[in-house]
Structure formats: C-alpha cells, structure tokens
Coordinates of C-alpha atoms in Angstrom, one line a residue:
Chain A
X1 CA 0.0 0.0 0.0
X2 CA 1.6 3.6 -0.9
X3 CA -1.3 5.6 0.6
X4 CA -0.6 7.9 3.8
X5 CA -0.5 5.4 7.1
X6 CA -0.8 6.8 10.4
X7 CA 0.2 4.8 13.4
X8 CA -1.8 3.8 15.9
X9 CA -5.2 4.0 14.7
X10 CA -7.1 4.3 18.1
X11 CA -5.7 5.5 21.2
X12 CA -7.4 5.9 24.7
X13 CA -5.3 7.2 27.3
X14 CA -6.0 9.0 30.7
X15 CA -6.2 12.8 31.1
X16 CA -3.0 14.2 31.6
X17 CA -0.9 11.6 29.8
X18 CA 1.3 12.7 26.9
X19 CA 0.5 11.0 23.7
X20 CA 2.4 10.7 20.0
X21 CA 1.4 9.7 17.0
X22 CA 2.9 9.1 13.5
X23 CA 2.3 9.7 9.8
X24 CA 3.9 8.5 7.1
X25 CA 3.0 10.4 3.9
X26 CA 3.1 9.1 0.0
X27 CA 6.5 8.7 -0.9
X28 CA 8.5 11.8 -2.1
X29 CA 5.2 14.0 -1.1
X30 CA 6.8 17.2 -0.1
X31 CA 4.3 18.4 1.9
X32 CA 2.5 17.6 4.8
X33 CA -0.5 18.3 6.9
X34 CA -2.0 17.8 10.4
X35 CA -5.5 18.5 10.8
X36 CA -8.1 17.2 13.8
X37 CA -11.7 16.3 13.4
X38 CA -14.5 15.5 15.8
X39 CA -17.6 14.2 15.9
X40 CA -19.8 15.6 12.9
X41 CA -17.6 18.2 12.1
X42 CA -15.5 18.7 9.0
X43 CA -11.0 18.4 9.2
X44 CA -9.6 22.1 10.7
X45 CA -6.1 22.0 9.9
X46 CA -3.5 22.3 13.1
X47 CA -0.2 22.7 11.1
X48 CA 1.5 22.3 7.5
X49 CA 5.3 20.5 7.2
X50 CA 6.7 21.8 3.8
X51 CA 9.8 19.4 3.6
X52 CA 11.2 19.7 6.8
X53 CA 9.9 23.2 7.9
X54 CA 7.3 23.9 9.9
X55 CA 5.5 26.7 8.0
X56 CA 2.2 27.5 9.7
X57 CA 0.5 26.0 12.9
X58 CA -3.1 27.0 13.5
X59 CA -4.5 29.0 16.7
X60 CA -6.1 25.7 17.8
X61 CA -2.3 24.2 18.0
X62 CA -2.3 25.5 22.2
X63 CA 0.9 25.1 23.5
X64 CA 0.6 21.5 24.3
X65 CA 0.9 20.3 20.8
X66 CA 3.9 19.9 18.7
X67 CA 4.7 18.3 15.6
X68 CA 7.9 17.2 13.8
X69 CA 8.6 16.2 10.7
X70 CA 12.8 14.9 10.6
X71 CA 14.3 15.1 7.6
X72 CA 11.4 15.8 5.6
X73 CA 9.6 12.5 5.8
X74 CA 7.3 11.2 7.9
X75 CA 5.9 13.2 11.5
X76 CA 5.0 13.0 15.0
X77 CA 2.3 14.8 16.7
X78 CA 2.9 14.8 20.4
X79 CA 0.3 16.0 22.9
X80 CA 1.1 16.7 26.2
X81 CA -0.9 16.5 29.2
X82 CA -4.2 15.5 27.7
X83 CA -7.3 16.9 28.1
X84 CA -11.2 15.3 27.6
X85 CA -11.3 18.1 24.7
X86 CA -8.4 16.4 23.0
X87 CA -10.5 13.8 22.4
X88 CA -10.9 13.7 18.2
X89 CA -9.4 11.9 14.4
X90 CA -6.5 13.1 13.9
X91 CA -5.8 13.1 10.0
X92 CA -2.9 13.6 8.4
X93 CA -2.4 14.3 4.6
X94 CA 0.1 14.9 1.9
X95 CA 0.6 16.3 -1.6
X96 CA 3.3 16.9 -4.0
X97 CA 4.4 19.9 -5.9
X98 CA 4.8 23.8 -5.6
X99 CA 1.2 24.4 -6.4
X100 CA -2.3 23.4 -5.6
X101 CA -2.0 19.6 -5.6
X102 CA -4.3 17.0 -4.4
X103 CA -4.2 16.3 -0.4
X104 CA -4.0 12.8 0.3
X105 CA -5.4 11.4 3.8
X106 CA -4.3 9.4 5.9
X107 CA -7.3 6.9 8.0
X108 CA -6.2 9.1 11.1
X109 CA -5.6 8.5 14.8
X110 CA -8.6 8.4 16.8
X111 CA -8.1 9.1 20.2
X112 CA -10.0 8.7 23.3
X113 CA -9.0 10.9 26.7
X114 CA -10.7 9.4 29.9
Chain B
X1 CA -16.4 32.4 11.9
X2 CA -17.1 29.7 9.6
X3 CA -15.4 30.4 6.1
X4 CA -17.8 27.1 4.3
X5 CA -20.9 26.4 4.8
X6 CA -22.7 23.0 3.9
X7 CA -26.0 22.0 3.3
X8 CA -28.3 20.1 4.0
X9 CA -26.4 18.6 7.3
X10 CA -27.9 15.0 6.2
X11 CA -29.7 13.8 2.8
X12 CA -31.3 10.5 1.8
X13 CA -32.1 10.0 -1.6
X14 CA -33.7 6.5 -3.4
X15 CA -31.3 4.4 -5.6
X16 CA -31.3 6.1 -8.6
X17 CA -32.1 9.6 -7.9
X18 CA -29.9 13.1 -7.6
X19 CA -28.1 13.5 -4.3
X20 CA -27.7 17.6 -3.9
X21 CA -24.9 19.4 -1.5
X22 CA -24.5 23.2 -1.5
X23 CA -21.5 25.4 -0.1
X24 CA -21.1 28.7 0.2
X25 CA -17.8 30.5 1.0
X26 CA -17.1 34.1 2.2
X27 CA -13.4 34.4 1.4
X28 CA -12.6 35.7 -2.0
X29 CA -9.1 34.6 -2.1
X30 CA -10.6 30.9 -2.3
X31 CA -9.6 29.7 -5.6
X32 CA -9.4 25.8 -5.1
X33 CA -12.7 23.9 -4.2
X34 CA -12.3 20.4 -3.7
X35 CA -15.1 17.9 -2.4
X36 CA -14.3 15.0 -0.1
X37 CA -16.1 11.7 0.4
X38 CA -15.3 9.7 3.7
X39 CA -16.9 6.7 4.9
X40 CA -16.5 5.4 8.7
X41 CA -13.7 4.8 9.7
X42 CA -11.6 6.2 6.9
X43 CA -9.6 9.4 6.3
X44 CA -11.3 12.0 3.6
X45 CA -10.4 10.5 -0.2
X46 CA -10.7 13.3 -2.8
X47 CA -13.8 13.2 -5.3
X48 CA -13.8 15.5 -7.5
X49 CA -12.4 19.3 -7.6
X50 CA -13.0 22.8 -9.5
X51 CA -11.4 26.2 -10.1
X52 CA -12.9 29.3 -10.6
X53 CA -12.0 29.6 -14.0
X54 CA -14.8 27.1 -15.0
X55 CA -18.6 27.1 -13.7
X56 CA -19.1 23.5 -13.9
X57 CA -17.2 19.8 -14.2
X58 CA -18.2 16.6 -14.3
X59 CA -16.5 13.8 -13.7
X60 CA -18.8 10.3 -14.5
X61 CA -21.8 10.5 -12.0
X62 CA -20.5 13.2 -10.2
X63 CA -20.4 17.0 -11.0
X64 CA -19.9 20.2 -9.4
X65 CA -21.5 23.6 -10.3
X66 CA -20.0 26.7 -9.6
X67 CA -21.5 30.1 -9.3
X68 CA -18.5 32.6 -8.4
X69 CA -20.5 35.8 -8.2
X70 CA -22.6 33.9 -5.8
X71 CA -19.8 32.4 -3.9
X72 CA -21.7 28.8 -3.7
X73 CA -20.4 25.7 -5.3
X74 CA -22.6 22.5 -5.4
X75 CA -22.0 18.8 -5.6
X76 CA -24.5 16.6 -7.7
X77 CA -24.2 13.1 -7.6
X78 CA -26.2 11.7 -10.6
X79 CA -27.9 7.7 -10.5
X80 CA -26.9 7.9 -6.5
X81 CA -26.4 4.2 -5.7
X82 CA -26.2 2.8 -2.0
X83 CA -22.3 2.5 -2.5
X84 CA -22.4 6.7 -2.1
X85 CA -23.6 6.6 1.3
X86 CA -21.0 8.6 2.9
X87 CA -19.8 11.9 4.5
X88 CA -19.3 14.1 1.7
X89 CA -17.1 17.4 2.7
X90 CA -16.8 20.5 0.7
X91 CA -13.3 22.4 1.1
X92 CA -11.8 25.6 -0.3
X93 CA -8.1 26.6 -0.7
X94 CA -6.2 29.9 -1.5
X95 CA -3.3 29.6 -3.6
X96 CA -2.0 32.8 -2.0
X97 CA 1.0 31.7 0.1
X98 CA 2.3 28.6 0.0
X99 CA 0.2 26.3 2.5
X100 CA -2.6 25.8 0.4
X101 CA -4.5 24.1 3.4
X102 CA -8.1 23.3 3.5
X103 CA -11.1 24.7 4.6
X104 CA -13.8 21.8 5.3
X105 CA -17.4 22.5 5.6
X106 CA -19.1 20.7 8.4
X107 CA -20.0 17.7 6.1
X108 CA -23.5 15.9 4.7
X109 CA -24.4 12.2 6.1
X110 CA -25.6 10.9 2.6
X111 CA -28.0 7.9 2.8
X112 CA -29.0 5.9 -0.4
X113 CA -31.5 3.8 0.0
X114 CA -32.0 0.3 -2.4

C-alpha cells in the first residue's frame, strides 16, 4: 500500500498523559499536513510541514501540541498533558508539488481521553 | 467564523435519484474547491475538484457547479447508488502563500436507499 498510514489508529489514554502519533506520507510528497476532526464536524487543519519546515501551525495548536517532521519525511504529533477536549481523528495528509496539488489522507488516529 | 458552509447537514435520496450538497464561502481569495467523500472509519479521499476559472465539471456521475459571483459551489451526484452513502465534505483553498491548506465545511451524512 503507498497511501498515507498513520500509526496507531485508536488510542485511549487517561487525562494528563502525553501521547504521539505518527504519519507517514506518500512517498516523495513534499508536503504535509495535520488536521483534527471531531464528531460531525469537517477536518480544521493544526499545522502544515513543507519538507522539513514547519511553516504554519493553527491558533487551535495550544501550547501542548507539537509536531515534527525529521528530515522531511514522515511526522509526529505529540500531545502533552491531555485533556477530555483532546479527544478527536486526527488526519494527516500529503501532496506533492509547488502548487495546488491534491491532499491525500491518511485513516487518522482516533483518540480517546478518559 | 465559519469560512464554508454545507447544506443540507444529512440527505437520503432512493437508488437512482440526484443526491444535492451546496456550499457557500465568504473568502474571496478561495480559488481551489475540492469535495471530499469519507466513509467510517476512513480518512477524507478526494472526489472531484473545480477552479474558478470554470462554472461546472463533471467527472462520471458526479459533478460540481460553480457560481463565483454567488460564492456557492454544489455537488450533484447523478444515479446515487447505495455505495455513495458517505460523509461528503466541501473544502476551499487559497493559492495565495504557499500552505494551500483546506477549509472543510461541516459535512452531509448521505444515505441511499435500495
């Protein structure tokens, strides 16, 4: 399978745990995106990898969040001391190119804070 | 503020028939407007997608109007079959700047019954 895969696919953990997850996008897909999604809403995007940089991260990224992406491949999103309003998918996608190109998702990361 | 937004919030249509979802958008800058179908459990896979530059595109059963002066963009889903029940999401992008991220409407629970 070449599509994006995200790792794990269901998480439940206990408020104020720290929790990671990982995305690894299409191969050689520049660019790559972080957005959360909860029940009955659509994605809002959290932050946008272009290569290895870090180039925007949304006012609903608080403080707690942070993502990575080493050497331009895949990337983490940490959260760190959990809260019940956590609690969401967490999608990640990728494109390729210098212009408009088609984001491709990942199945995200649903997780669960108790 | 919400930038897109989607209606109806849920639709069910007979086998067969039209399945209609409208968006409108308030940013101006939005020149990208993709539509997304996800079904449970899965991440967002790209359907079908317009520019501005063109007021409508059709892609086998599935087409999307566009009425720029009216900022509202529609998805019509011709012969609906029960295989297109899903959550279809309407998105807009700005190619100004270089994130191109997306901006999801809230998302229609499409039903098609046999």
């Amino acid at each position: 399978d070449t599509g994006v895969s995200q790792d794990p696919r269901h998480k439940i953990t206990k408020r104020g745990q720290n929790v990671t997850f990982r995305c690894d996008p299409i191969s050689e897909h520049n660019r790559l995106y972080w957005y959360r999604q909860t029940l009955g809403q659509g994605p809002e995007f959290l932050t946008y990898f272009q290569n290895e940089a870090q180039l925007e991260k949304s006012r609903l990224l608080s403080d707690r969040f942070s993502a990575e992406r080493p050497k331009g491949s895949f990337s983490t999103l940490e959260i760190q001391r959990t809260e019940q309003g956590d609690s969401a998918m967490y999608l990640c996608a990728s494109s390729l190119g210098s212009g408009q190109g088609t984001q491709y998702f990942g199945p995200g990361t649903r997780l669960l804070v108790l | 503020q919400q930038q897109v937004k989607q209606s109806p919030q849920s639709l069910i249509v007979q086998k067969g028939g039209i399945s209609i979802i409208n968006c409108a958008y308030e940013n101006t800058a939005f020149d990208y407007f993709p539509w997304y179908q996800q079904f449970p459990g899965k991440g967002p896979a790209l359907l079908i997608a317009i520019r501005p530059d063109v007021s409508e595109k059709k892609e086998g059963r599935f087409t999307i109007s566009f009425n720029k002066s009216a900022k509202q963009f529609s998805l019509h889903i011709m012969d609906s079959q029960p295989g297109d029940s899903a959550t279809y999401f309407c998105a807009a992008s700005t190619s100004g700047g270089s994130n191109y991220k997306l901006t999801f409407g809230k998302g229609t629970l499409l039903t098609v019954n046999p």
